[in-house]
Every structure is written in C-alpha cells, then in structure tokens.
Tab-separated table of C-alpha atoms in Angstrom:
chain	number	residue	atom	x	y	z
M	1	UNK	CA	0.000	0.000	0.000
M	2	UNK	CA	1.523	3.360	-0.506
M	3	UNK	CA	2.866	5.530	2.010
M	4	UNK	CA	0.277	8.286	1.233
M	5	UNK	CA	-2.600	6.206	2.665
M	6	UNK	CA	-0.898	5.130	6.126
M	7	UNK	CA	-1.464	8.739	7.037
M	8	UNK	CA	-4.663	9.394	5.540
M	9	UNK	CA	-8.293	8.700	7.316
M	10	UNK	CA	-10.235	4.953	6.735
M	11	UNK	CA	-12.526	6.657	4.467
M	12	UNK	CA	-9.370	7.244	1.909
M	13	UNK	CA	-8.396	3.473	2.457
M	14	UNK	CA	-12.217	2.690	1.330
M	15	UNK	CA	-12.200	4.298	-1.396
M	16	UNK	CA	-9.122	3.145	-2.887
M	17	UNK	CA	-10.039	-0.327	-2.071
M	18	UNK	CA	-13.686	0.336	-3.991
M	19	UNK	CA	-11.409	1.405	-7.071
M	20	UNK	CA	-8.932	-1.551	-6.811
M	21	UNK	CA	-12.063	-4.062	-6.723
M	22	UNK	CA	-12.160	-3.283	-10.933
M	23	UNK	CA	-9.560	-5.741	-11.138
M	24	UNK	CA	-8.602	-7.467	-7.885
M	25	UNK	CA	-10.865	-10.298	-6.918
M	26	UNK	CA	-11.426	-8.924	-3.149
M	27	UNK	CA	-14.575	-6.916	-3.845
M	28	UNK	CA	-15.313	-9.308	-6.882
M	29	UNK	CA	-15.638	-8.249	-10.556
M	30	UNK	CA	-17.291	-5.147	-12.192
M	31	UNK	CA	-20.590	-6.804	-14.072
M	32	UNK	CA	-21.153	-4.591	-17.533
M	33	UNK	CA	-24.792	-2.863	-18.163
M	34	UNK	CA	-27.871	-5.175	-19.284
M	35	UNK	CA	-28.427	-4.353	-23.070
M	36	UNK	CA	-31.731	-2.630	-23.203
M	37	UNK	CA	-34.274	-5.672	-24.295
M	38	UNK	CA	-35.958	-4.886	-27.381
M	39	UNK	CA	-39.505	-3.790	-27.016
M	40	UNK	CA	-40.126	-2.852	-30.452
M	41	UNK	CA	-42.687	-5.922	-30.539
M	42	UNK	CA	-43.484	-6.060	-27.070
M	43	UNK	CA	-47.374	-6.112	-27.291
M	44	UNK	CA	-47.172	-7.852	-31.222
M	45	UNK	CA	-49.166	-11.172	-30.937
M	46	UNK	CA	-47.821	-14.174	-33.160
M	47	UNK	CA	-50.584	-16.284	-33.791
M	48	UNK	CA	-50.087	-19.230	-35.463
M	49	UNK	CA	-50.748	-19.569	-39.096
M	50	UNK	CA	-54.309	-21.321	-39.253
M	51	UNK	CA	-54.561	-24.376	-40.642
M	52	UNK	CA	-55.927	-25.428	-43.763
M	53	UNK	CA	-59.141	-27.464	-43.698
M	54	UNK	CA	-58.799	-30.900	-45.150
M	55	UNK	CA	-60.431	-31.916	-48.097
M	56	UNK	CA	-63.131	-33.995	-45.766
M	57	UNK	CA	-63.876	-30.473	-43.697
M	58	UNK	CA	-64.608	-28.624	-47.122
M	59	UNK	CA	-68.584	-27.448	-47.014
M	60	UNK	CA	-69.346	-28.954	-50.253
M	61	UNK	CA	-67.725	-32.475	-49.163
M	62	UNK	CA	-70.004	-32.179	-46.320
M	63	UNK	CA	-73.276	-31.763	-48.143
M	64	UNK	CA	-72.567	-34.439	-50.542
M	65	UNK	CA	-71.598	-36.882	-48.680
M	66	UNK	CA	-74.189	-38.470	-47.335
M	67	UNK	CA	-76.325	-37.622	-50.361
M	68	UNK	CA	-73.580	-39.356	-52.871
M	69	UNK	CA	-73.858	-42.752	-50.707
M	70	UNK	CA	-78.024	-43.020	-51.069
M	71	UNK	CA	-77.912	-42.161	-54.571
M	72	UNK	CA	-74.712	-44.449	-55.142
M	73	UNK	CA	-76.723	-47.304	-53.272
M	74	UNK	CA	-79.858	-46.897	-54.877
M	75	UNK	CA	-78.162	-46.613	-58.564
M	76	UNK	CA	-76.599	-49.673	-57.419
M	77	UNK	CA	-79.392	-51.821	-56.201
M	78	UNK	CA	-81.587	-51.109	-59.486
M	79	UNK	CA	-83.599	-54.079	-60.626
M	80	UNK	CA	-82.015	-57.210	-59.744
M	81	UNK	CA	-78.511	-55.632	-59.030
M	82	UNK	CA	-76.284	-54.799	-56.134
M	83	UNK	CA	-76.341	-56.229	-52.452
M	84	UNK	CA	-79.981	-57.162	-51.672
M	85	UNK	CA	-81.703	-55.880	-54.986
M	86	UNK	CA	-84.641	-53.712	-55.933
M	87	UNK	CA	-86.142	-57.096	-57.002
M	88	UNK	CA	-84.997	-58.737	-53.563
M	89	UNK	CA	-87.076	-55.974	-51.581
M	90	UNK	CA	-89.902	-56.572	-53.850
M	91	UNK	CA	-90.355	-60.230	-52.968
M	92	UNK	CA	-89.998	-59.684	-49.280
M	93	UNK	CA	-92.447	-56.847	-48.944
M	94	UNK	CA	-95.298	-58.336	-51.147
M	95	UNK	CA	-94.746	-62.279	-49.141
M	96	UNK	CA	-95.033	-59.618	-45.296
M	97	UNK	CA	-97.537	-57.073	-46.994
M	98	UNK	CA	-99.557	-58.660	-49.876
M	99	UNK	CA	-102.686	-56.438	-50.500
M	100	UNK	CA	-101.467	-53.284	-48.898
M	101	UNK	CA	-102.598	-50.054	-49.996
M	102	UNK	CA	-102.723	-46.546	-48.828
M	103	UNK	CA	-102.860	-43.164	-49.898
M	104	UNK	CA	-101.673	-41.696	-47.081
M	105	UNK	CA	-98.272	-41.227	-48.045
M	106	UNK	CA	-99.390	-38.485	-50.779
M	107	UNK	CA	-100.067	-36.193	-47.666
M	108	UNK	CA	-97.454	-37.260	-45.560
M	109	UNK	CA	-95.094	-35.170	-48.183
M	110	UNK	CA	-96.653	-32.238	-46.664
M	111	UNK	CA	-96.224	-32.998	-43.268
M	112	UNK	CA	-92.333	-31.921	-42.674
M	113	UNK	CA	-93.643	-28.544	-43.976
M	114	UNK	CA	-96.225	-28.141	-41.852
M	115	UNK	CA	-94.112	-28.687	-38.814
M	116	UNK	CA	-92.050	-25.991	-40.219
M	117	UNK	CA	-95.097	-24.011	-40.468
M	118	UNK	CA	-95.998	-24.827	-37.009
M	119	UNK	CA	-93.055	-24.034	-34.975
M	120	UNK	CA	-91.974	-20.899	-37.263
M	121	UNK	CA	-95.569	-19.784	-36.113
M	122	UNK	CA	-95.225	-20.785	-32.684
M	123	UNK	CA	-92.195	-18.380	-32.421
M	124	UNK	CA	-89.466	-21.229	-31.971
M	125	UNK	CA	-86.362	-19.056	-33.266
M	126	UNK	CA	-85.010	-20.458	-36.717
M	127	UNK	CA	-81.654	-20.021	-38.253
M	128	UNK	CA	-82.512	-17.501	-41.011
M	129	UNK	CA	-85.745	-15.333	-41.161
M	130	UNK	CA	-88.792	-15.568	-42.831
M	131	UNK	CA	-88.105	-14.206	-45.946
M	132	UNK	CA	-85.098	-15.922	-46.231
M	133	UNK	CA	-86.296	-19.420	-45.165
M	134	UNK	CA	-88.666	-19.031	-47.842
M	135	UNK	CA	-86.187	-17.932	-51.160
M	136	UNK	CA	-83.971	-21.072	-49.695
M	137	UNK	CA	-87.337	-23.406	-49.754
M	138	UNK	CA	-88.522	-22.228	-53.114
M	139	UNK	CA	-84.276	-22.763	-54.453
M	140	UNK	CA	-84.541	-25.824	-53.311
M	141	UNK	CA	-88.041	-26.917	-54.788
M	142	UNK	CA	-86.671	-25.714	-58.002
M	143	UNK	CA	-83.506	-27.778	-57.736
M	144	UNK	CA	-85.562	-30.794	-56.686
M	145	UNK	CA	-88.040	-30.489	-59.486
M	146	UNK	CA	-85.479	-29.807	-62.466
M	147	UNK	CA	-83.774	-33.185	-61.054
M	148	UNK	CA	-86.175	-35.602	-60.564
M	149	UNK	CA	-87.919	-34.531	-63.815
M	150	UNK	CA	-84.874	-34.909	-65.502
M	151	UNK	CA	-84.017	-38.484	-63.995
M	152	UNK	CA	-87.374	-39.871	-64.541
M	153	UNK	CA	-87.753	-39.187	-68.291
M	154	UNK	CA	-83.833	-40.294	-68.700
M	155	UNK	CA	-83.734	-43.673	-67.212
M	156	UNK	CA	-87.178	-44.991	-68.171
M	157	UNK	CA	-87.617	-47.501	-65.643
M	158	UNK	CA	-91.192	-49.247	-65.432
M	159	UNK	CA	-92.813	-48.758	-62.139
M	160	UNK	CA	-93.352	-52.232	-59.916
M	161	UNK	CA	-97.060	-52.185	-60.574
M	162	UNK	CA	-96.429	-51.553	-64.571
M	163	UNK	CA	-98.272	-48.079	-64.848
M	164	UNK	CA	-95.311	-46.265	-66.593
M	165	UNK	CA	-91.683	-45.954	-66.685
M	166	UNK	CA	-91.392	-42.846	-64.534
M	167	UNK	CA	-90.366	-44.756	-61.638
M	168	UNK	CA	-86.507	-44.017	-61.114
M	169	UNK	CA	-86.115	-41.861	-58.582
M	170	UNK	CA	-89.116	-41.487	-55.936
M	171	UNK	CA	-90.342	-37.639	-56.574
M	172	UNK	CA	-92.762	-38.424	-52.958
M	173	UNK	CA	-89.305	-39.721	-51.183
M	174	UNK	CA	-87.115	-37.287	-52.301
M	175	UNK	CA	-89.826	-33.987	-51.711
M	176	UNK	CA	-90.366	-35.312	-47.762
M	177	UNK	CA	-86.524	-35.346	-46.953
M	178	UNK	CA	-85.997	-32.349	-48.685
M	179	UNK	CA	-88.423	-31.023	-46.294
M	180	UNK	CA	-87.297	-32.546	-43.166
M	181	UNK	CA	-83.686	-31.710	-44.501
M	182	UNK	CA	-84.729	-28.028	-44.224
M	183	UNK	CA	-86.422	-28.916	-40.817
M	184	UNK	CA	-83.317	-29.991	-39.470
M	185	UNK	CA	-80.841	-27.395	-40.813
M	186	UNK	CA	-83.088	-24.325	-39.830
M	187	UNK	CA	-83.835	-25.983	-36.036
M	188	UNK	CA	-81.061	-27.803	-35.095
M	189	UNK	CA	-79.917	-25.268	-32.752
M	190	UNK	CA	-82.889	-25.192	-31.013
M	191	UNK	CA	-83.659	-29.635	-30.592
M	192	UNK	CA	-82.552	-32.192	-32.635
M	193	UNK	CA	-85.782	-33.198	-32.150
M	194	UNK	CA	-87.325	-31.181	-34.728
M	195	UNK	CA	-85.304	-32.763	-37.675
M	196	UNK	CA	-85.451	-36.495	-35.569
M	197	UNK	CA	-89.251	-35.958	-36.101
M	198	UNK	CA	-89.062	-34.377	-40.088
M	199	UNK	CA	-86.779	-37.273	-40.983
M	200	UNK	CA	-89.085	-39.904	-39.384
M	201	UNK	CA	-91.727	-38.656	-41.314
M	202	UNK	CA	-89.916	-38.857	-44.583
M	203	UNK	CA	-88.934	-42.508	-43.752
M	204	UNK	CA	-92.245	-43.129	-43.534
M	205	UNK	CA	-93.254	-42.068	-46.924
M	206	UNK	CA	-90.577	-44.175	-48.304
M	207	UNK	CA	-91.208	-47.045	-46.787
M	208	UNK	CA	-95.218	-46.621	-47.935
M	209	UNK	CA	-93.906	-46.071	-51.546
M	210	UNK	CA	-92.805	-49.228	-51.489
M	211	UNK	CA	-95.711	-50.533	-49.395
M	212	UNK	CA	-97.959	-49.146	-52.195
M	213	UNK	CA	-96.163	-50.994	-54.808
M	214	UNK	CA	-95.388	-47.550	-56.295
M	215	UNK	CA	-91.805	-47.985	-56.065
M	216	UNK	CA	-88.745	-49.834	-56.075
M	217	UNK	CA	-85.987	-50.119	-53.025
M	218	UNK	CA	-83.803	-47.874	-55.371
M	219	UNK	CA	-86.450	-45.622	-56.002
M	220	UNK	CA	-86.522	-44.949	-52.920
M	221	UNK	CA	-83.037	-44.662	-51.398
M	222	UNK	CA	-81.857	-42.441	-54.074
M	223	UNK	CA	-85.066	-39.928	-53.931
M	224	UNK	CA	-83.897	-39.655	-50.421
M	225	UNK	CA	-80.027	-38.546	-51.194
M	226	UNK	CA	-81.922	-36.840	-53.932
M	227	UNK	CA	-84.059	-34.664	-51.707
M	228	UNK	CA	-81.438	-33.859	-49.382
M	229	UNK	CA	-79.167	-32.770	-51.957
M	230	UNK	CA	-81.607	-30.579	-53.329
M	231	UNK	CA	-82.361	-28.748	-49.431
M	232	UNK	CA	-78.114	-28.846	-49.187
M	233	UNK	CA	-77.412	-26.962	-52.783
M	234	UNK	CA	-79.699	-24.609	-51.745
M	235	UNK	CA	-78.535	-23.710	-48.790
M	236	UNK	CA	-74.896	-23.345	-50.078
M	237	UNK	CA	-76.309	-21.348	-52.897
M	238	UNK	CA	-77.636	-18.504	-50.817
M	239	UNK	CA	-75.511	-15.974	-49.737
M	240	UNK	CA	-77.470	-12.916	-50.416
M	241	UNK	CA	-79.497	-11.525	-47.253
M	242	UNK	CA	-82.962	-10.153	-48.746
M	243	UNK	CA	-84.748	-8.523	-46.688
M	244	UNK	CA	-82.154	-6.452	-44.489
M	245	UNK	CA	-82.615	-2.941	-44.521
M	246	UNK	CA	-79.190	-0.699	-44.639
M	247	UNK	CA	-79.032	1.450	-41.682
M	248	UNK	CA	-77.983	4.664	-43.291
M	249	UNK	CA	-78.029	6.454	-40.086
M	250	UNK	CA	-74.404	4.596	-38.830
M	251	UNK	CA	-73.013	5.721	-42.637
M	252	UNK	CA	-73.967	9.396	-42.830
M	253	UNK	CA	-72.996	11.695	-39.804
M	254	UNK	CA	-74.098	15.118	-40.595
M	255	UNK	CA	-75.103	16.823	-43.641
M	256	UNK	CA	-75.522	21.196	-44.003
M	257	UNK	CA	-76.354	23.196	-46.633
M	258	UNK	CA	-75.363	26.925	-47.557
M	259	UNK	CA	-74.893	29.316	-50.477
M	260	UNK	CA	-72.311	29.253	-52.664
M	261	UNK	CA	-71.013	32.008	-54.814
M	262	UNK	CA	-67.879	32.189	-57.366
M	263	UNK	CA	-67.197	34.833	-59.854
M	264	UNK	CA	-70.489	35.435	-61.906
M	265	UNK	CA	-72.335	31.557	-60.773
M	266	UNK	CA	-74.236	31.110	-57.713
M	267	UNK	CA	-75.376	27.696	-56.071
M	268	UNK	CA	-75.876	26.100	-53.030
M	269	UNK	CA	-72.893	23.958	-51.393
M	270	UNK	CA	-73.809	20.751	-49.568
M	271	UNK	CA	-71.239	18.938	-47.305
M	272	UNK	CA	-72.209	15.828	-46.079
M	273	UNK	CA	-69.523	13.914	-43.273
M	274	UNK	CA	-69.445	10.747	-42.750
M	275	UNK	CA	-68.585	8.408	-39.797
C-alpha cells in the first residue's frame, strides 16, 4: 500500500479499495450494463398460421356426402342388381304385406312442412328469417323439381305395378326429406328433435312407396339422397341476405347546406360527413 494512505483517514483506504475491486478479486468483478431488451414488438401477438381445412372439412364435401352414398346405393341396387336388390325388396315386402294399400303417403309429403309451419308460427327461433327461409325453400323446390324430372324421363324404368316408366327416382321420397332436410338445418340449434321428427316422417313415406307398390328399393333410397341434396345446394347457394334494410343512419354523420357564390355563378354547397 503506498505511504500516502498510512497517514490518511479509513474513508481514503475505502475508497481506494472500492477502485482496486475493478480488477482485484477482493470486492469481486465489475458486471457490464444489461443491453436494453428490445420492445419494439413487445405487445405484437404471433398467432399461429391457421390451418388449412382438409379436403373432408370442405362445405361442399359435407353436403354431398351423405347424399352421394343413397344415390350411389340406390343406382346400385336397381332391378335385380347390387347387395340385396330392388327385385330382392320386392319379394320380401309383397310375401309380409300382400294387398297393402294406402294413400296416405301423398299427404305425408306435406307434413315436414307443416311442422315448419308450425313451430316458425309458434315463435321457436329459426336459423334464417322468414323471408329468407322461404327464397332457400322455393331454391330448393326448383332444384328438386329440375332433377327428378330430368331423372325420370332419362332412365325410363317401369314402375313395380307396370303403370309407366317414370319410376326411377321417388319424386314423394325425395320432396319429404328435402323437407325434413330443411327442418333440421333451420332448427337444429334449437332440438334435434325437430329434424329427428321431419326425418321420421320422410322414412315413412318411403317405406309406404314401397308398401304401395309404387316404387322400387332404389327408387326410394336415391329420392332420399336426392331430396337432401336438393335442401343442401340450396342452402350453399344462398348468400345474399334479402330482406335487411341498410341502416344509413351509422353511414352518414351530418349533412348542411349553404350558399355558394364564385365569380359570376351562384349555387348552393352541400357537405355531407361521414362516420
């Protein structure tokens, strides 16, 4: 220690040792300044990139899906084709059912409809409005119509009780689960019940199609994919909202009037600010 020091007060021999600690290990070692952390993106959320839907997720894969396996079964089971046949259905029902007859199945089309009619009355809330409801119920019909029409007159296929070849598919099958398709979709967030009883009802005309002798097992089966099809397009079909009035009142803030005068022209000046 120098000979200054010996003479000085403690407070001197502090401070020299405080200044000696920069590179002597009694007082340990001088630790350097944090570097400022970077808060340029301190409140910037990094969300992950969203995934892409696969190909079984897709809307349209949805609404086809079950449709495309009742119309791919009842193409398949035409006549005496396929696993358990048109022709094997035939034989069973007539041997369980031989002189049945109804006509209650051709107003049991009209019964998913009138549940419709009965709850949208009733005030049960739906998933679109009215007005809405009814442009996707009339799309559909349309849909359905141009279809079955279409199939009937195509493939030519002679009804089981021989009274023309308009057999292929069911038009009373595929009308009552277009229906009860519609039932479901618009209530589903309310019950299931709704569309448990809709598609019930639609079995039920199937099943008396056949009953009737009216219609083959494929008839049948593919009116029902058929129908549903029809309710699905035209529900993927509608995207514009009729009915909605715009509420110009949230678009247009204020809007004044006042003369207006340049050179030799007069007029009035309007100034209109929106929000």
């Amino acid at each position: 220690m120098p000979t200054i020091f010996r003479q000085q007060p403690a407070w001197l021999l502090f401070l020299w040792l405080t200044f000696q600690g920069a590179v002597s290990p009694v007082l340990g070692q001088v630790t350097p300044p944090a570097a400022p952390a970077d808060t340029a993106h301190k409140y910037e959320t990094q969300a992950p990139p969203a995934a892409r839907p696969r190909w079984y997720q897709h809307k349209l894969v949805r609404a086809t899906a079950i449709p495309a396996v009742l119309i791919g079964y009842g193409v398949s089971t035409i006549n005496g084709n396929g696993l358990y046949s048109s022709y094997d259905a035939r034989r069973d029902i007539q041997q369980a059912f031989p002189n049945f007859h109804t006509k209650v199945d051709d107003y049991l089309i009209l019964a998913p409809y009138a549940e419709l009619a009965i709850a949208t009355l009733a005030g049960v809330e739906s998933r679109n409005d009215r007005l809405n409801m009814a442009l996707v119920v009339v799309k559909s019909e349309l849909i359905f119509a141009a279809a079955v029409t279409a199939l009937k007159y195509t493939t030519g296929i002679r009804r089981p009780d021989g009274s023309n070849r308009q057999s292929f598919p069911s038009g009373h099958t595929a009308q009552a689960f277009l229906a009860a398709s519609i039932v479901h979709t618009e209530f589903r967030d309310k019950s299931q019940w709704y569309g448990v009883g809709a598609y019930t009802i639609a079995t039920s005309v199937a099943a008396l199609r056949m009953l009737n002798n009216r219609h083959w097992q494929s008839d049948v089966v593919a009116g029902a994919g058929l129908g549903i099809l029809s309710a699905h397009l035209g529900y993927l079909t509608h995207r514009n909202r009729w009915g909605r009035k715009p509420n110009l009142g949230k678009s247009v803030g204020h809007v004044s009037a006042s003369p207006w005068q340049w050179q030799d022209a007069t007029g009035v000046r309007l100034v209109v600010q929106l929000r």
